[in-house]
Amino acid sequence: MKVTFRIWRQNTPDEQGSFKDYEVDGLNADMSFLEALDHLNEILVLRNEKVVAFEYDCREGICGQCGVYINGRAHGPHENITTCQLHMRSFEDGGTIVIEPWRADAFPIIKDLIVDRSAFDRIIEQGGYISAKTGTAPEANAIPIGKEISDRAMDAAACIGCGACVATCKNASAALFTSAKINHLNSLPQGQPEAHKRVLEMTAQMEKEGFGHCTFTGACEVECPEGISIVNIAEMNARYLKAKLFS
């Protein structure tokens, strides 16, 4: 295969970035998308040019680090997969592939395709955990939980924090991410003691980070690689109102 990668290049957060085209030959249809970028970087090294900076870790669709916009869509042309699970057979030989980083004020660009998603970490720090004294926390499986509740909690817990929801939302809202983290714990007995505090403080941090407000367009659900439902956002809003009334 031979393709043209049109990639956003930006050396520093303060520098004005731009797209640059790279014609790459010798690709295989069975290569993963990230392997194709690795191949490009090998070529750039031999040319004594700066390699393209992009994030990855597990390359198994688990960690959420690899997210980029590909041809105008988060994680590429397919639903419910991450960038690292995408293969070159999804593209036409001789075609042009446009690659750019997540676009959101709360996700400032660090370099090329890498953005700073530490805003998500700060939201988690405000309540994405349960408090228990070391050595005294009961075994989770020892607490009977109905299947419907456990399934709902696990569906929310599937969020990998990749940021596709923010990048694809016209408002750059983090409501889907935040609601998934809140509902995961607030649905379970272990999360009940801090349920009101959790929803109030995590949503407050979300607003503080500069994410936009949710207007229920549903784009986040469509592009989420784990298929997290926007029902979680409605549930978070209900929990928020309840917390404001009883806190």
Coordinates of N, CA, C and O in Angstrom, one line a residue, residues 4-171:
T4 N -1.0 8.8 1.6 CA -0.4 10.1 2.0 C -1.0 10.4 3.4 O -2.2 10.5 3.5
F5 N -0.1 10.6 4.3 CA -0.5 11.0 5.7 C -0.5 12.5 5.7 O 0.6 13.1 5.5
R6 N -1.6 13.1 6.0 CA -1.6 14.6 6.2 C -1.8 14.8 7.8 O -2.8 14.6 8.3
I7 N -0.7 15.1 8.4 CA -0.6 15.1 9.8 C -0.4 16.5 10.4 O 0.4 17.3 9.9
W8 N -1.1 16.8 11.5 CA -0.9 18.0 12.2 C 0.5 18.0 12.9 O 0.7 17.1 13.8
R9 N 1.3 19.0 12.6 CA 2.6 19.1 13.3 C 2.7 20.4 14.1 O 2.3 21.5 13.6
Q10 N 3.1 20.3 15.3 CA 3.2 21.4 16.2 C 4.2 21.1 17.3 O 4.1 20.2 18.1
N11 N 5.3 21.8 17.3 CA 6.5 21.5 18.1 C 6.3 21.8 19.6 O 6.7 21.0 20.5
T12 N 5.6 22.9 19.9 CA 5.3 23.3 21.3 C 3.9 23.7 21.4 O 3.2 24.1 20.5
P13 N 3.4 23.8 22.7 CA 2.0 24.3 22.9 C 1.8 25.7 22.4 O 0.6 26.0 22.0
D14 N 2.8 26.5 22.4 CA 2.6 27.9 22.1 C 2.8 28.2 20.6 O 2.5 29.3 20.1
E15 N 3.4 27.2 19.9 CA 3.7 27.4 18.5 C 2.5 27.2 17.6 O 1.6 26.5 17.9
Q16 N 2.4 27.9 16.5 CA 1.3 27.8 15.5 C 1.6 26.5 14.7 O 2.6 26.4 14.0
G17 N 0.7 25.6 14.8 CA 0.8 24.3 14.1 C 0.3 24.4 12.7 O -0.4 25.4 12.3
S18 N 0.5 23.3 11.9 CA 0.0 23.2 10.6 C 0.0 21.8 10.1 O 0.7 20.9 10.7
F19 N -0.7 21.5 9.0 CA -0.7 20.1 8.5 C 0.5 20.0 7.5 O 0.9 20.9 6.8
K20 N 1.1 18.8 7.5 CA 2.2 18.5 6.6 C 1.9 17.1 6.0 O 1.5 16.2 6.7
D21 N 2.2 17.0 4.7 CA 1.9 15.8 4.0 C 3.1 14.9 3.9 O 4.3 15.4 3.7
Y22 N 2.9 13.6 4.1 CA 4.0 12.6 4.0 C 3.5 11.4 3.1 O 2.5 10.8 3.4
E23 N 4.2 11.2 2.0 CA 3.8 10.0 1.2 C 4.6 8.8 1.7 O 5.8 8.9 1.9
V24 N 3.9 7.8 2.0 CA 4.5 6.6 2.6 C 4.1 5.4 1.8 O 3.0 5.0 1.5
D25 N 5.2 4.7 1.4 CA 5.0 3.4 0.6 C 5.5 2.3 1.4 O 6.0 2.4 2.5
G26 N 5.2 1.1 1.0 CA 5.6 -0.1 1.6 C 4.8 -0.6 2.8 O 5.2 -1.3 3.7
L27 N 3.6 0.0 2.9 CA 2.6 -0.4 3.9 C 1.9 -1.7 3.6 O 1.7 -2.0 2.4
N28 N 1.5 -2.4 4.6 CA 0.7 -3.6 4.5 C -0.7 -3.4 4.9 O -0.9 -2.8 6.0
A29 N -1.7 -4.0 4.2 CA -3.1 -3.8 4.6 C -3.4 -4.4 6.0 O -4.3 -3.9 6.7
D30 N -2.5 -5.3 6.4 CA -2.8 -5.9 7.8 C -2.1 -5.2 8.9 O -2.2 -5.6 10.1
M31 N -1.3 -4.2 8.6 CA -0.7 -3.4 9.6 C -1.7 -2.6 10.4 O -2.8 -2.2 9.9
S32 N -1.5 -2.5 11.7 CA -2.3 -1.6 12.5 C -2.0 -0.2 12.1 O -0.9 0.1 11.5
F33 N -2.9 0.7 12.4 CA -2.7 2.1 12.1 C -1.5 2.7 12.8 O -0.7 3.5 12.2
L34 N -1.3 2.3 14.0 CA -0.1 2.8 14.8 C 1.2 2.2 14.2 O 2.3 2.9 14.2
E35 N 1.2 1.0 13.7 CA 2.3 0.4 13.0 C 2.7 1.2 11.8 O 3.9 1.4 11.5
A36 N 1.7 1.7 11.1 CA 1.9 2.5 9.9 C 2.6 3.8 10.3 O 3.5 4.3 9.6
L37 N 2.2 4.4 11.4 CA 2.8 5.6 11.9 C 4.3 5.3 12.4 O 5.2 6.2 12.2
D38 N 4.5 4.2 13.0 CA 5.8 3.7 13.3 C 6.7 3.7 12.1 O 7.9 4.1 12.1
H39 N 6.1 3.1 11.0 CA 6.9 3.0 9.7 C 7.2 4.4 9.2 O 8.4 4.6 8.7
L40 N 6.3 5.3 9.3 CA 6.6 6.7 8.9 C 7.7 7.3 9.7 O 8.6 7.9 9.1
N41 N 7.7 7.1 11.0 CA 8.7 7.6 11.8 C 10.1 7.0 11.6 O 11.1 7.7 11.7
E42 N 10.1 5.7 11.2 CA 11.4 5.1 10.8 C 12.0 5.8 9.6 O 13.2 6.1 9.5
I43 N 11.1 6.1 8.6 CA 11.5 6.9 7.4 C 12.0 8.2 7.8 O 13.1 8.7 7.3
L44 N 11.3 8.9 8.7 CA 11.7 10.3 9.1 C 13.1 10.2 9.8 O 13.9 11.2 9.6
V45 N 13.3 9.2 10.6 CA 14.6 9.1 11.3 C 15.8 9.0 10.2 O 16.8 9.6 10.4
L46 N 15.5 8.2 9.2 CA 16.5 8.0 8.2 C 16.8 9.3 7.4 O 17.9 9.5 6.9
R47 N 15.8 10.1 7.3 CA 15.9 11.4 6.6 C 16.5 12.5 7.6 O 16.6 13.6 7.1
N48 N 16.7 12.1 8.8 CA 17.1 13.1 9.8 C 16.1 14.2 10.0 O 16.5 15.3 10.3
E49 N 14.8 13.8 10.0 CA 13.7 14.7 10.3 C 13.1 14.4 11.6 O 13.2 13.3 12.1
K50 N 12.3 15.3 12.2 CA 11.7 15.1 13.4 C 10.5 14.1 13.3 O 9.7 14.2 12.4
V51 N 10.5 13.1 14.2 CA 9.4 12.1 14.1 C 8.1 12.7 14.6 O 8.1 13.7 15.2
V52 N 7.0 12.0 14.2 CA 5.7 12.5 14.6 C 5.4 12.0 16.0 O 5.5 10.8 16.3
A53 N 5.1 12.9 16.9 CA 4.8 12.5 18.3 C 3.4 12.1 18.4 O 2.5 12.8 18.1
F54 N 3.1 10.9 18.9 CA 1.8 10.4 19.2 C 1.8 9.5 20.4 O 2.8 8.9 20.8
E55 N 0.7 9.4 21.1 CA 0.6 8.6 22.3 C 0.1 7.2 22.1 O -0.7 6.9 21.2
Y56 N 0.6 6.2 22.9 CA 0.1 4.9 22.9 C 0.7 4.2 24.1 O 1.6 4.6 24.7
D57 N 0.1 3.1 24.4 CA 0.6 2.2 25.5 C 0.3 0.8 25.2 O 1.1 0.1 24.7
C58 N -0.9 0.3 25.6 CA -1.2 -1.1 25.5 C -1.3 -1.6 24.1 O -1.0 -2.8 23.8
R59 N -1.8 -0.8 23.2 CA -2.1 -1.2 21.8 C -3.1 -2.3 21.7 O -3.1 -3.2 20.8
E60 N -4.0 -2.4 22.7 CA -5.0 -3.5 22.8 C -6.4 -2.9 23.1 O -7.3 -3.6 23.4
G61 N -6.5 -1.6 22.9 CA -7.9 -1.0 23.1 C -8.3 -0.9 24.6 O -9.5 -0.8 24.9
I62 N -7.3 -0.9 25.5 CA -7.6 -0.9 26.9 C -7.2 0.5 27.6 O -8.0 1.0 28.4
C63 N -6.1 1.0 27.3 CA -5.6 2.2 28.0 C -6.2 3.5 27.6 O -6.2 4.5 28.4
G64 N -6.6 3.7 26.4 CA -7.2 4.9 25.9 C -6.2 6.0 25.5 O -6.6 7.1 25.3
Q65 N -4.9 5.7 25.5 CA -3.9 6.7 25.2 C -3.8 7.1 23.8 O -3.3 8.2 23.5
C66 N -4.2 6.3 22.8 CA -3.9 6.4 21.4 C -4.8 7.3 20.6 O -4.6 7.5 19.4
G67 N -5.8 7.9 21.3 CA -6.8 8.6 20.5 C -6.3 9.8 19.7 O -5.7 10.7 20.1
V68 N -6.7 9.8 18.4 CA -6.5 10.9 17.5 C -7.7 11.0 16.5 O -8.5 10.1 16.4
Y69 N -7.9 12.1 15.9 CA -8.9 12.3 14.9 C -8.4 11.8 13.5 O -7.3 12.3 13.1
I70 N -9.1 10.9 12.9 CA -8.7 10.4 11.6 C -9.8 10.6 10.6 O -10.9 10.1 10.7
N71 N -9.4 11.4 9.5 CA -10.4 11.7 8.5 C -11.7 12.3 9.1 O -12.8 11.9 8.7
G72 N -11.5 13.2 10.1 CA -12.7 13.8 10.6 C -13.5 13.1 11.6 O -14.6 13.5 12.0
R73 N -13.0 11.9 12.1 CA -13.7 11.1 13.0 C -12.8 10.6 14.1 O -11.7 10.2 13.9
A74 N -13.3 10.7 15.4 CA -12.5 10.2 16.5 C -12.2 8.7 16.4 O -13.1 7.9 16.2
H75 N -11.0 8.3 16.5 CA -10.5 6.9 16.4 C -10.7 6.3 15.0 O -10.5 5.1 14.8
G76 N -11.1 7.1 14.0 CA -11.2 6.5 12.7 C -12.6 6.2 12.2 O -13.6 6.5 12.9
P77 N -12.7 5.4 11.1 CA -13.9 5.2 10.4 C -14.9 4.2 11.0 O -16.0 4.1 10.6
H78 N -14.4 3.4 12.0 CA -15.3 2.4 12.5 C -15.8 2.7 13.9 O -15.2 3.5 14.6
E79 N -16.9 2.1 14.3 CA -17.5 2.3 15.6 C -16.9 1.3 16.6 O -16.5 0.2 16.3
N80 N -16.9 1.8 17.9 CA -16.5 0.9 19.0 C -15.1 0.3 18.9 O -14.9 -0.8 19.4
I81 N -14.2 1.0 18.4 CA -12.8 0.6 18.4 C -11.9 1.8 18.7 O -12.3 3.0 18.5
T82 N -10.7 1.6 19.3 CA -9.7 2.6 19.5 C -8.8 2.7 18.3 O -8.8 1.9 17.4
T83 N -8.0 3.8 18.3 CA -7.1 4.0 17.1 C -6.1 2.8 17.0 O -5.8 2.4 15.8
C84 N -5.7 2.3 18.1 CA -4.7 1.2 18.0 C -5.3 -0.1 17.4 O -4.6 -1.0 17.0
Q85 N -6.6 -0.2 17.4 CA -7.3 -1.4 16.9 C -7.7 -1.3 15.4 O -8.2 -2.2 14.8
L86 N -7.4 -0.1 14.9 CA -7.7 0.2 13.5 C -6.5 -0.3 12.6 O -5.4 -0.3 13.0
H87 N -6.9 -0.9 11.4 CA -5.9 -1.4 10.5 C -5.9 -0.7 9.2 O -6.9 -0.1 8.8
M88 N -4.8 -0.8 8.5 CA -4.7 -0.1 7.2 C -5.6 -0.6 6.1 O -5.9 0.1 5.2
R89 N -6.2 -1.8 6.3 CA -7.1 -2.3 5.3 C -8.4 -1.5 5.3 O -9.3 -1.6 4.4
S90 N -8.6 -0.6 6.3 CA -9.8 0.3 6.4 C -9.6 1.5 5.4 O -10.6 2.3 5.3
F91 N -8.5 1.6 4.8 CA -8.3 2.8 3.9 C -7.9 2.3 2.5 O -7.4 1.2 2.3
E92 N -8.1 3.2 1.6 CA -7.9 2.9 0.2 C -6.4 3.1 -0.2 O -5.8 4.1 0.3
D93 N -5.9 2.2 -1.0 CA -4.5 2.3 -1.5 C -4.5 3.6 -2.3 O -5.3 3.9 -3.2
G94 N -3.5 4.4 -2.1 CA -3.3 5.7 -2.8 C -4.1 6.9 -2.2 O -4.0 8.0 -2.7
G95 N -4.8 6.6 -1.1 CA -5.7 7.7 -0.6 C -4.9 8.6 0.4 O -3.7 8.4 0.7
T96 N -5.6 9.6 0.9 CA -5.0 10.6 1.8 C -5.7 10.4 3.2 O -6.9 10.3 3.2
I97 N -4.9 10.3 4.2 CA -5.4 10.1 5.6 C -5.1 11.3 6.4 O -3.9 11.6 6.6
V98 N -6.1 12.0 6.9 CA -5.9 13.2 7.7 C -5.9 12.9 9.1 O -6.8 12.3 9.6
I99 N -4.8 13.2 9.8 CA -4.6 12.9 11.3 C -4.4 14.1 12.1 O -3.5 14.9 11.7
E100 N -5.2 14.4 13.1 CA -5.0 15.5 13.9 C -5.4 15.2 15.4 O -6.0 14.2 15.6
P101 N -4.9 16.0 16.3 CA -5.1 15.7 17.7 C -6.5 16.1 18.1 O -7.3 16.7 17.4
W102 N -6.9 15.6 19.4 CA -8.2 16.1 19.9 C -8.2 17.6 20.0 O -7.2 18.2 20.3
R103 N -9.3 18.2 19.7 CA -9.5 19.7 19.7 C -10.4 20.1 20.8 O -11.6 19.9 20.8
A104 N -9.9 20.6 21.9 CA -10.7 21.1 23.0 C -9.8 22.0 23.9 O -8.6 21.7 24.1
D105 N -10.3 23.1 24.4 CA -9.6 24.0 25.2 C -9.0 23.3 26.4 O -7.9 23.6 26.9
A106 N -9.8 22.4 27.0 CA -9.4 21.6 28.2 C -8.3 20.6 27.9 O -7.8 20.0 28.8
F107 N -8.1 20.3 26.6 CA -7.0 19.4 26.2 C -6.0 20.1 25.3 O -5.9 19.9 24.1
P108 N -5.2 20.9 25.9 CA -4.2 21.7 25.2 C -3.2 20.8 24.5 O -2.8 19.8 25.0
I109 N -2.8 21.1 23.3 CA -1.8 20.3 22.5 C -0.4 20.5 23.1 O 0.0 21.6 23.4
I110 N 0.2 19.4 23.4 CA 1.6 19.4 23.9 C 2.6 19.4 22.7 O 3.5 20.2 22.6
K111 N 2.4 18.4 21.8 CA 3.2 18.3 20.6 C 2.6 17.4 19.6 O 2.1 16.3 19.9
D112 N 2.5 17.9 18.3 CA 1.9 17.1 17.2 C 0.6 16.5 17.6 O -0.4 17.3 17.7
L113 N 0.5 15.2 17.8 CA -0.8 14.6 18.1 C -1.1 14.3 19.5 O -2.1 13.7 19.9
I114 N -0.2 14.8 20.4 CA -0.3 14.5 21.8 C -1.0 15.7 22.5 O -0.6 16.9 22.3
V115 N -2.0 15.4 23.3 CA -2.7 16.5 24.1 C -2.6 16.2 25.5 O -2.4 15.1 26.0
D116 N -2.7 17.2 26.3 CA -2.7 17.1 27.8 C -4.1 16.8 28.3 O -5.0 17.6 28.3
R117 N -4.3 15.5 28.7 CA -5.6 15.1 29.2 C -5.7 15.0 30.8 O -6.5 14.3 31.3
S118 N -4.7 15.7 31.4 CA -4.7 15.7 32.9 C -5.9 16.2 33.5 O -6.2 16.0 34.7
A119 N -6.7 17.0 32.8 CA -8.0 17.5 33.3 C -8.9 16.3 33.8 O -9.6 16.4 34.8
F120 N -8.8 15.2 33.0 CA -9.6 14.0 33.4 C -9.1 13.5 34.8 O -9.9 13.1 35.6
D121 N -7.8 13.5 35.0 CA -7.2 13.0 36.2 C -7.7 13.9 37.4 O -8.0 13.4 38.5
R122 N -7.7 15.2 37.2 CA -8.2 16.1 38.3 C -9.7 15.9 38.6 O -10.1 16.1 39.8
I123 N -10.5 15.5 37.6 CA -11.9 15.2 37.9 C -11.9 13.9 38.7 O -12.7 13.9 39.7
I124 N -11.2 12.9 38.4 CA -11.1 11.7 39.2 C -10.7 11.9 40.6 O -11.2 11.3 41.6
E125 N -9.7 12.8 40.8 CA -9.2 13.1 42.1 C -10.3 13.7 43.1 O -10.2 13.6 44.3
Q126 N -11.3 14.2 42.5 CA -12.4 14.8 43.3 C -13.5 13.9 43.7 O -14.5 14.3 44.3
G127 N -13.3 12.6 43.4 CA -14.3 11.6 43.9 C -14.4 10.3 43.2 O -15.2 9.5 43.5
G128 N -13.5 10.0 42.3 CA -13.5 8.8 41.5 C -12.9 7.6 42.3 O -12.0 6.9 41.8
Y129 N -13.3 7.5 43.5 CA -12.7 6.4 44.4 C -13.7 6.3 45.6 O -14.6 7.0 45.7
I130 N -13.4 5.2 46.4 CA -14.1 5.1 47.7 C -13.1 5.2 48.8 O -12.0 4.9 48.6
S131 N -13.6 5.7 50.0 CA -12.7 5.8 51.1 C -12.9 4.6 52.0 O -14.0 4.3 52.4
A132 N -11.8 4.0 52.4 CA -11.8 2.8 53.3 C -10.5 2.7 54.0 O -9.4 3.0 53.3
K133 N -10.5 2.4 55.2 CA -9.2 2.3 56.0 C -8.4 1.1 55.4 O -9.0 0.1 55.1
T134 N -7.1 1.3 55.3 CA -6.3 0.2 54.8 C -6.4 -1.0 55.6 O -6.3 -1.0 56.8
G135 N -6.7 -2.2 54.9 CA -6.8 -3.4 55.6 C -8.2 -3.8 56.1 O -8.4 -4.9 56.6
T136 N -9.1 -2.8 56.1 CA -10.4 -3.1 56.6 C -11.5 -3.1 55.6 O -12.7 -3.4 55.9
A137 N -11.2 -2.8 54.3 CA -12.2 -2.8 53.3 C -12.7 -4.2 53.0 O -11.9 -5.1 52.9
P138 N -14.0 -4.4 53.0 CA -14.5 -5.8 52.8 C -14.3 -6.2 51.3 O -14.2 -5.4 50.4
E139 N -14.2 -7.5 51.1 CA -14.0 -8.0 49.8 C -15.3 -7.7 49.0 O -16.4 -7.9 49.4
A140 N -15.1 -7.1 47.8 CA -16.2 -6.6 47.0 C -17.2 -7.7 46.7 O -18.4 -7.5 46.7
N141 N -16.7 -8.9 46.4 CA -17.6 -10.0 46.1 C -18.4 -10.5 47.3 O -19.3 -11.3 47.1
A142 N -18.1 -10.0 48.5 CA -18.8 -10.5 49.7 C -20.1 -9.7 49.9 O -20.9 -10.0 50.7
I143 N -20.3 -8.6 49.1 CA -21.5 -7.8 49.2 C -22.4 -8.1 48.1 O -22.1 -7.9 46.9
P144 N -23.6 -8.8 48.4 CA -24.5 -9.1 47.4 C -25.1 -7.9 46.6 O -25.5 -7.0 47.2
I145 N -25.0 -8.0 45.3 CA -25.4 -6.9 44.4 C -26.3 -7.5 43.3 O -25.8 -8.5 42.7
G146 N -27.4 -7.0 43.1 CA -28.3 -7.5 42.0 C -27.7 -7.4 40.7 O -26.9 -6.4 40.4
K147 N -28.0 -8.3 39.8 CA -27.3 -8.3 38.5 C -27.6 -7.1 37.7 O -26.7 -6.5 37.0
E148 N -28.8 -6.5 37.8 CA -29.2 -5.3 37.0 C -28.3 -4.1 37.5 O -27.8 -3.4 36.6
I149 N -28.1 -4.0 38.8 CA -27.2 -3.0 39.3 C -25.8 -3.2 38.9 O -25.1 -2.2 38.5
S150 N -25.3 -4.4 39.1 CA -23.9 -4.7 38.8 C -23.6 -4.5 37.3 O -22.5 -4.0 36.9
D151 N -24.5 -4.9 36.4 CA -24.4 -4.7 35.0 C -24.3 -3.2 34.6 O -23.5 -2.8 33.8
R152 N -25.2 -2.4 35.3 CA -25.2 -1.0 35.0 C -23.9 -0.3 35.4 O -23.3 0.5 34.7
A153 N -23.4 -0.8 36.6 CA -22.1 -0.2 37.1 C -21.0 -0.6 36.2 O -20.1 0.2 35.9
M154 N -20.9 -1.8 35.8 CA -19.8 -2.3 34.9 C -19.9 -1.7 33.5 O -18.8 -1.4 32.9
D155 N -21.1 -1.4 33.0 CA -21.2 -0.7 31.7 C -20.6 0.7 31.8 O -19.9 1.2 30.9
A156 N -20.8 1.4 33.0 CA -20.2 2.7 33.2 C -18.7 2.6 33.4 O -17.9 3.4 32.9
A157 N -18.3 1.6 34.1 CA -16.9 1.4 34.5 C -16.0 1.1 33.2 O -14.8 1.1 33.3
A158 N -16.7 0.7 32.1 CA -16.0 0.4 30.9 C -15.2 1.6 30.3 O -14.4 1.4 29.4
C159 N -15.6 2.8 30.7 CA -15.0 4.0 30.2 C -13.5 3.9 30.4 O -13.0 3.7 31.5
I160 N -12.7 4.1 29.3 CA -11.2 4.1 29.3 C -10.6 5.5 29.4 O -9.4 5.6 29.4
G161 N -11.4 6.5 29.4 CA -10.9 7.9 29.5 C -10.1 8.3 28.3 O -9.1 9.1 28.5
C162 N -10.4 7.9 27.1 CA -9.6 8.3 26.0 C -9.8 9.7 25.5 O -8.9 10.3 24.9
G163 N -11.0 10.3 25.8 CA -11.3 11.7 25.5 C -12.0 11.8 24.2 O -12.2 13.0 23.7
A164 N -12.4 10.7 23.5 CA -13.1 10.9 22.2 C -14.4 11.6 22.4 O -14.9 12.3 21.5
C165 N -15.1 11.4 23.6 CA -16.3 12.1 23.8 C -16.2 13.6 23.8 O -17.0 14.4 23.3
V166 N -15.1 14.1 24.4 CA -14.8 15.5 24.4 C -14.5 16.0 23.0 O -15.0 17.1 22.6
A167 N -13.6 15.3 22.4 CA -13.1 15.7 21.1 C -14.2 15.8 20.0 O -14.2 16.6 19.1
T168 N -15.2 14.9 20.1 CA -16.2 14.9 19.1 C -17.4 15.7 19.4 O -18.3 16.0 18.6
C169 N -17.5 16.2 20.6 CA -18.7 17.0 21.1 C -18.5 18.5 20.6 O -17.4 19.0 20.7
K170 N -19.5 19.0 20.0 CA -19.4 20.4 19.5 C -19.2 21.4 20.6 O -18.7 22.5 20.4
N171 N -19.5 21.0 21.8 CA -19.3 21.9 23.0 C -18.1 21.5 23.8 O -17.8 22.1 24.8

